[in-house]
mmCIF file of C-alpha atoms in Angstrom:
data_model
loop_
_atom_site.group_PDB
_atom_site.id
_atom_site.type_symbol
_atom_site.label_atom_id
_atom_site.label_comp_id
_atom_site.label_asym_id
_atom_site.label_seq_id
_atom_site.Cartn_x
_atom_site.Cartn_y
_atom_site.Cartn_z
ATOM 1 C CA UNK A 1 -4.460 -11.813 21.929
ATOM 2 C CA UNK A 2 -5.754 -15.448 22.180
ATOM 3 C CA UNK A 3 -3.997 -18.201 23.774
ATOM 4 C CA UNK A 4 -2.678 -19.802 20.687
ATOM 5 C CA UNK A 5 -1.150 -16.467 19.420
ATOM 6 C CA UNK A 6 0.365 -15.930 22.877
ATOM 7 C CA UNK A 7 1.795 -19.233 22.949
ATOM 8 C CA UNK A 8 3.455 -18.864 19.606
ATOM 9 C CA UNK A 9 4.564 -15.258 20.489
ATOM 10 C CA UNK A 10 6.510 -16.724 23.503
ATOM 11 C CA UNK A 11 8.030 -19.535 21.505
ATOM 12 C CA UNK A 12 9.146 -17.030 18.941
ATOM 13 C CA UNK A 13 10.515 -14.645 21.478
ATOM 14 C CA UNK A 14 12.433 -17.475 23.221
ATOM 15 C CA UNK A 15 13.917 -18.914 20.002
ATOM 16 C CA UNK A 16 14.917 -15.404 18.301
ATOM 17 C CA UNK A 17 15.584 -13.504 21.297
ATOM 18 C CA UNK A 18 16.476 -9.953 20.480
ATOM 19 C CA UNK A 19 16.510 -10.583 16.655
ATOM 20 C CA UNK A 20 12.907 -9.809 16.184
ATOM 21 C CA UNK A 21 10.260 -7.416 17.801
ATOM 22 C CA UNK A 22 6.816 -8.998 18.078
ATOM 23 C CA UNK A 23 3.684 -7.135 17.709
ATOM 24 C CA UNK A 24 0.003 -7.730 17.160
ATOM 25 C CA UNK A 25 -1.622 -6.450 13.949
ATOM 26 C CA UNK A 26 -5.290 -6.418 12.728
ATOM 27 C CA UNK A 27 -7.291 -9.620 13.413
ATOM 28 C CA UNK A 28 -4.777 -10.518 16.372
ATOM 29 C CA UNK A 29 -2.136 -11.746 13.860
ATOM 30 C CA UNK A 30 1.268 -11.744 15.122
ATOM 31 C CA UNK A 31 3.784 -9.433 13.319
ATOM 32 C CA UNK A 32 7.403 -9.939 13.448
ATOM 33 C CA UNK A 33 9.696 -6.889 12.892
ATOM 34 C CA UNK A 34 12.998 -8.053 11.376
ATOM 35 C CA UNK A 35 16.251 -6.156 10.363
ATOM 36 C CA UNK A 36 17.658 -6.928 7.042
ATOM 37 C CA UNK A 37 20.736 -8.612 8.152
ATOM 38 C CA UNK A 38 18.546 -11.305 9.984
ATOM 39 C CA UNK A 39 15.799 -11.507 7.235
ATOM 40 C CA UNK A 40 17.021 -14.738 5.426
ATOM 41 C CA UNK A 41 18.248 -16.363 8.568
ATOM 42 C CA UNK A 42 14.779 -15.995 10.495
ATOM 43 C CA UNK A 43 12.904 -16.825 7.323
ATOM 44 C CA UNK A 44 14.828 -20.271 7.001
ATOM 45 C CA UNK A 45 14.137 -21.013 10.693
ATOM 46 C CA UNK A 46 10.340 -20.259 10.342
ATOM 47 C CA UNK A 47 10.157 -22.487 7.347
ATOM 48 C CA UNK A 48 12.252 -25.607 8.656
ATOM 49 C CA UNK A 49 11.756 -25.732 12.448
ATOM 50 C CA UNK A 50 9.020 -28.022 13.240
ATOM 51 C CA UNK A 51 7.772 -25.827 16.061
ATOM 52 C CA UNK A 52 6.909 -23.215 13.394
ATOM 53 C CA UNK A 53 6.742 -24.970 10.104
ATOM 54 C CA UNK A 54 5.642 -21.891 7.968
ATOM 55 C CA UNK A 55 6.098 -23.779 4.774
ATOM 56 C CA UNK A 56 3.987 -21.352 2.476
ATOM 57 C CA UNK A 57 4.742 -17.770 1.480
ATOM 58 C CA UNK A 58 1.306 -16.553 0.593
ATOM 59 C CA UNK A 59 1.914 -12.976 -0.299
ATOM 60 C CA UNK A 60 4.725 -10.341 -0.235
ATOM 61 C CA UNK A 61 4.194 -6.680 -1.202
ATOM 62 C CA UNK A 62 6.108 -3.372 -0.613
ATOM 63 C CA UNK A 63 5.018 -0.437 1.405
ATOM 64 C CA UNK A 64 5.839 3.331 1.024
ATOM 65 C CA UNK A 65 5.418 5.358 4.312
ATOM 66 C CA UNK A 66 6.018 8.649 2.732
ATOM 67 C CA UNK A 67 3.411 11.037 4.206
ATOM 68 C CA UNK A 68 2.237 8.487 6.625
ATOM 69 C CA UNK A 69 -0.289 9.688 9.050
ATOM 70 C CA UNK A 70 -0.876 12.921 7.025
ATOM 71 C CA UNK A 71 -4.190 13.484 5.305
ATOM 72 C CA UNK A 72 -5.484 16.061 2.569
ATOM 73 C CA UNK A 73 -8.890 15.933 4.225
ATOM 74 C CA UNK A 74 -9.939 18.680 6.577
ATOM 75 C CA UNK A 75 -11.414 16.405 9.186
ATOM 76 C CA UNK A 76 -10.974 18.160 12.461
ATOM 77 C CA UNK A 77 -13.215 21.125 11.775
ATOM 78 C CA UNK A 78 -15.677 19.144 9.565
ATOM 79 C CA UNK A 79 -19.392 19.002 10.522
ATOM 80 C CA UNK A 80 -20.999 15.584 11.133
ATOM 81 C CA UNK A 81 -23.288 15.825 8.384
ATOM 82 C CA UNK A 82 -23.287 16.417 4.604
ATOM 83 C CA UNK A 83 -20.172 16.807 2.348
ATOM 84 C CA UNK A 84 -18.638 19.824 4.266
ATOM 85 C CA UNK A 85 -15.093 18.359 4.268
ATOM 86 C CA UNK A 86 -12.725 19.878 1.734
ATOM 87 C CA UNK A 87 -9.510 18.762 0.008
ATOM 88 C CA UNK A 88 -6.534 20.621 1.091
ATOM 89 C CA UNK A 89 -4.228 19.355 -1.882
ATOM 90 C CA UNK A 90 -1.144 18.641 -0.010
ATOM 91 C CA UNK A 91 -1.041 14.842 0.055
ATOM 92 C CA UNK A 92 1.458 12.713 -1.778
ATOM 93 C CA UNK A 93 0.810 12.810 -5.512
ATOM 94 C CA UNK A 94 -0.444 16.381 -5.595
ATOM 95 C CA UNK A 95 2.677 18.382 -5.203
ATOM 96 C CA UNK A 96 5.846 19.627 -6.850
ATOM 97 C CA UNK A 97 8.978 17.536 -6.486
ATOM 98 C CA UNK A 98 10.648 20.283 -4.702
ATOM 99 C CA UNK A 99 7.831 20.364 -2.074
ATOM 100 C CA UNK A 100 7.215 16.681 -1.544
ATOM 101 C CA UNK A 101 6.258 15.683 2.043
ATOM 102 C CA UNK A 102 8.496 13.595 4.233
ATOM 103 C CA UNK A 103 7.632 10.380 6.185
ATOM 104 C CA UNK A 104 7.117 12.016 9.505
ATOM 105 C CA UNK A 105 5.761 9.106 11.444
ATOM 106 C CA UNK A 106 8.421 6.448 10.183
ATOM 107 C CA UNK A 107 12.273 6.687 10.495
ATOM 108 C CA UNK A 108 12.524 4.647 7.391
ATOM 109 C CA UNK A 109 10.342 4.993 4.265
ATOM 110 C CA UNK A 110 10.158 1.633 2.472
ATOM 111 C CA UNK A 111 9.215 -1.657 3.815
ATOM 112 C CA UNK A 112 8.425 -5.191 2.605
ATOM 113 C CA UNK A 113 5.657 -7.200 4.394
ATOM 114 C CA UNK A 114 5.481 -11.038 4.004
ATOM 115 C CA UNK A 115 2.323 -13.126 4.831
ATOM 116 C CA UNK A 116 3.234 -16.713 5.765
ATOM 117 C CA UNK A 117 0.903 -19.708 6.215
ATOM 118 C CA UNK A 118 1.629 -22.987 8.215
ATOM 119 C CA UNK A 119 -0.377 -25.681 6.849
ATOM 120 C CA UNK A 120 0.847 -28.169 9.496
ATOM 121 C CA UNK A 121 -0.269 -26.104 12.489
ATOM 122 C CA UNK A 122 -3.088 -23.979 10.676
ATOM 123 C CA UNK A 123 -1.816 -20.584 11.654
ATOM 124 C CA UNK A 124 -0.511 -17.534 9.659
ATOM 125 C CA UNK A 125 2.196 -14.872 10.625
ATOM 126 C CA UNK A 126 3.264 -11.646 9.244
ATOM 127 C CA UNK A 127 6.799 -10.385 8.790
ATOM 128 C CA UNK A 128 7.965 -6.943 8.071
ATOM 129 C CA UNK A 129 11.428 -5.601 7.063
ATOM 130 C CA UNK A 130 12.348 -1.870 6.632
ATOM 131 C CA UNK A 131 14.893 -0.934 3.954
ATOM 132 C CA UNK A 132 17.736 1.036 5.679
ATOM 133 C CA UNK A 133 18.549 3.297 2.736
ATOM 134 C CA UNK A 134 15.645 5.497 1.358
ATOM 135 C CA UNK A 135 17.429 6.390 -1.809
ATOM 136 C CA UNK A 136 18.317 2.898 -2.570
ATOM 137 C CA UNK A 137 15.931 0.595 -0.626
ATOM 138 C CA UNK A 138 17.358 -2.976 -0.678
ATOM 139 C CA UNK A 139 16.777 -6.036 1.450
ATOM 140 C CA UNK A 140 17.800 -9.729 0.795
ATOM 141 C CA UNK A 141 15.757 -11.859 -1.331
ATOM 142 C CA UNK A 142 13.640 -14.766 -0.043
ATOM 143 C CA UNK A 143 13.398 -16.655 -3.342
ATOM 144 C CA UNK A 144 15.760 -19.251 -2.187
ATOM 145 C CA UNK A 145 13.687 -19.855 1.030
ATOM 146 C CA UNK A 146 10.250 -19.837 -0.675
ATOM 147 C CA UNK A 147 10.253 -19.915 -4.439
ATOM 148 C CA UNK A 148 6.854 -18.133 -4.620
ATOM 149 C CA UNK A 149 8.570 -14.824 -3.513
ATOM 150 C CA UNK A 150 10.052 -14.596 -7.088
ATOM 151 C CA UNK A 151 7.191 -12.764 -8.874
ATOM 152 C CA UNK A 152 6.153 -10.992 -5.639
ATOM 153 C CA UNK A 153 9.506 -9.398 -5.287
ATOM 154 C CA UNK A 154 9.587 -8.458 -8.923
ATOM 155 C CA UNK A 155 6.224 -6.706 -8.387
ATOM 156 C CA UNK A 156 7.600 -4.872 -5.312
ATOM 157 C CA UNK A 157 10.643 -3.768 -7.570
ATOM 158 C CA UNK A 158 8.563 -2.650 -10.392
ATOM 159 C CA UNK A 159 5.868 -0.695 -8.257
ATOM 160 C CA UNK A 160 7.903 0.675 -5.432
ATOM 161 C CA UNK A 161 11.550 0.428 -6.646
ATOM 162 C CA UNK A 162 12.574 -1.854 -3.752
ATOM 163 C CA UNK A 163 15.723 -4.008 -4.701
ATOM 164 C CA UNK A 164 15.980 -7.571 -3.648
ATOM 165 C CA UNK A 165 19.715 -8.567 -3.303
ATOM 166 C CA UNK A 166 20.373 -11.951 -4.617
ATOM 167 C CA UNK A 167 17.214 -12.198 -6.819
ATOM 168 C CA UNK A 168 17.750 -14.333 -9.835
ATOM 169 C CA UNK A 169 15.813 -12.277 -12.446
ATOM 170 C CA UNK A 170 14.817 -8.923 -10.928
ATOM 171 C CA UNK A 171 13.246 -6.746 -13.660
ATOM 172 C CA UNK A 172 9.728 -5.286 -14.243
ATOM 173 C CA UNK A 173 6.708 -7.412 -14.296
ATOM 174 C CA UNK A 174 3.555 -5.236 -14.658
ATOM 175 C CA UNK A 175 4.780 -1.876 -16.423
ATOM 176 C CA UNK A 176 6.169 -1.624 -19.798
ATOM 177 C CA UNK A 177 9.845 -2.175 -20.565
ATOM 178 C CA UNK A 178 10.355 1.693 -21.228
ATOM 179 C CA UNK A 179 8.365 2.665 -18.230
ATOM 180 C CA UNK A 180 9.929 5.515 -15.997
ATOM 181 C CA UNK A 181 9.648 5.566 -12.177
ATOM 182 C CA UNK A 182 7.773 3.353 -9.800
ATOM 183 C CA UNK A 183 4.054 4.025 -9.771
ATOM 184 C CA UNK A 184 3.195 2.881 -6.371
ATOM 185 C CA UNK A 185 5.562 5.329 -4.725
ATOM 186 C CA UNK A 186 3.682 8.165 -3.084
ATOM 187 C CA UNK A 187 5.697 10.823 -4.649
ATOM 188 C CA UNK A 188 4.920 9.394 -8.061
ATOM 189 C CA UNK A 189 2.741 11.961 -9.959
ATOM 190 C CA UNK A 190 -1.026 10.839 -10.212
ATOM 191 C CA UNK A 191 -0.959 11.954 -13.878
ATOM 192 C CA UNK A 192 2.390 9.886 -14.554
ATOM 193 C CA UNK A 193 5.559 11.122 -15.963
ATOM 194 C CA UNK A 194 5.148 10.406 -19.818
ATOM 195 C CA UNK A 195 2.111 9.949 -22.108
ATOM 196 C CA UNK A 196 2.012 7.320 -24.669
ATOM 197 C CA UNK A 197 0.517 7.563 -28.204
ATOM 198 C CA UNK A 198 0.679 5.933 -31.587
ATOM 199 C CA UNK A 199 2.653 8.273 -34.103
ATOM 200 C CA UNK A 200 1.319 7.587 -37.618
ATOM 201 C CA UNK A 201 4.184 9.227 -39.249
ATOM 202 C CA UNK A 202 6.818 7.237 -37.349
ATOM 203 C CA UNK A 203 4.674 4.066 -37.471
ATOM 204 C CA UNK A 204 5.135 3.319 -33.829
ATOM 205 C CA UNK A 205 4.286 4.026 -30.206
ATOM 206 C CA UNK A 206 6.017 7.206 -28.878
ATOM 207 C CA UNK A 207 6.489 8.588 -25.219
ATOM 208 C CA UNK A 208 5.954 12.208 -24.682
ATOM 209 C CA UNK A 209 5.972 14.425 -21.370
ATOM 210 C CA UNK A 210 2.544 14.615 -19.929
ATOM 211 C CA UNK A 211 0.864 18.048 -20.515
ATOM 212 C CA UNK A 212 -1.930 17.670 -17.977
ATOM 213 C CA UNK A 213 -1.694 19.680 -15.018
ATOM 214 C CA UNK A 214 -2.156 18.106 -11.479
ATOM 215 C CA UNK A 215 -5.322 19.100 -9.932
ATOM 216 C CA UNK A 216 -7.120 18.259 -6.608
ATOM 217 C CA UNK A 217 -10.420 16.388 -7.125
ATOM 218 C CA UNK A 218 -12.965 18.060 -4.906
ATOM 219 C CA UNK A 219 -15.791 15.879 -3.662
ATOM 220 C CA UNK A 220 -19.357 16.404 -4.551
ATOM 221 C CA UNK A 221 -21.105 19.183 -2.710
ATOM 222 C CA UNK A 222 -24.858 19.250 -1.956
ATOM 223 C CA UNK A 223 -25.979 22.848 -2.912
ATOM 224 C CA UNK A 224 -28.855 24.672 -1.504
ATOM 225 C CA UNK A 225 -31.801 24.161 -3.823
ATOM 226 C CA UNK A 226 -35.251 23.000 -3.702
ATOM 227 C CA UNK A 227 -34.425 19.339 -4.362
ATOM 228 C CA UNK A 228 -33.145 19.180 -0.650
ATOM 229 C CA UNK A 229 -35.544 21.300 1.141
ATOM 230 C CA UNK A 230 -37.727 18.678 2.622
ATOM 231 C CA UNK A 231 -40.210 21.458 4.077
ATOM 232 C CA UNK A 232 -41.027 22.938 0.579
ATOM 233 C CA UNK A 233 -41.353 19.279 -0.890
ATOM 234 C CA UNK A 234 -43.781 18.297 1.943
ATOM 235 C CA UNK A 235 -45.836 21.550 1.466
ATOM 236 C CA UNK A 236 -46.070 21.022 -2.321
ATOM 237 C CA UNK A 237 -47.176 17.459 -1.768
ATOM 238 C CA UNK A 238 -49.887 18.609 0.761
ATOM 239 C CA UNK A 239 -51.011 21.354 -1.729
ATOM 240 C CA UNK A 240 -51.276 18.566 -4.394
ATOM 241 C CA UNK A 241 -53.215 16.292 -2.177
ATOM 242 C CA UNK A 242 -55.694 19.045 -1.293
ATOM 243 C CA UNK A 243 -56.341 19.792 -5.016
ATOM 244 C CA UNK A 244 -57.063 16.197 -5.725
ATOM 245 C CA UNK A 245 -59.310 15.921 -2.896
ATOM 246 C CA UNK A 246 -61.219 19.055 -4.019
ATOM 247 C CA UNK A 247 -61.602 17.711 -7.560
ATOM 248 C CA UNK A 248 -62.821 14.326 -6.296
ATOM 249 C CA UNK A 249 -65.421 16.005 -4.023
#
């Protein structure tokens, strides 16, 4: 952590005391872990206090930690060369609903991450808040603090199903009005829940259950054939060169 970040972290810890947990993320950026009950209060202080002055919300997004830390790739026993790794087919999106994985590395599944910018002090900070209830993930809205959060929160609701308490117009923004589910959730089927087509007899678009079976996409495999045997290729090239030399002589 550089001196500027260290100084800011000390001021944040002194002001907010035990209301935040401060960590360092990628690029040495400060990350504040905040509980939902303190979410709006801390956001207002970060915006209004001259010592912080984070006047701009740059981005807000949802995160689903279902299956976090798990992998469908066999990387432990893989060789160091070629395409020897294989798909195990157990990762989120490739399973039946009754056999869906759990978020083993995180106590809470859904979180909201916010990126803030202080133009006055030329610095950035990241906030993260976990929704306490996995079945009905909800945290307070930040629209009244930063108006730019409006559509970002609608996007997080649409794609992750995270609710923002107090949002003035929380409705879908990217998917269709009749869309079922939240497509960025890791337990959402990779093939979707319904298929859409135009019915000529009814004269309108209709929704029907998906008929495609989920499948694991296996990576390309280099097979043993002459194209990859360099010794044979070199030998053939040498033979061709000798024949050309004999003809020219």
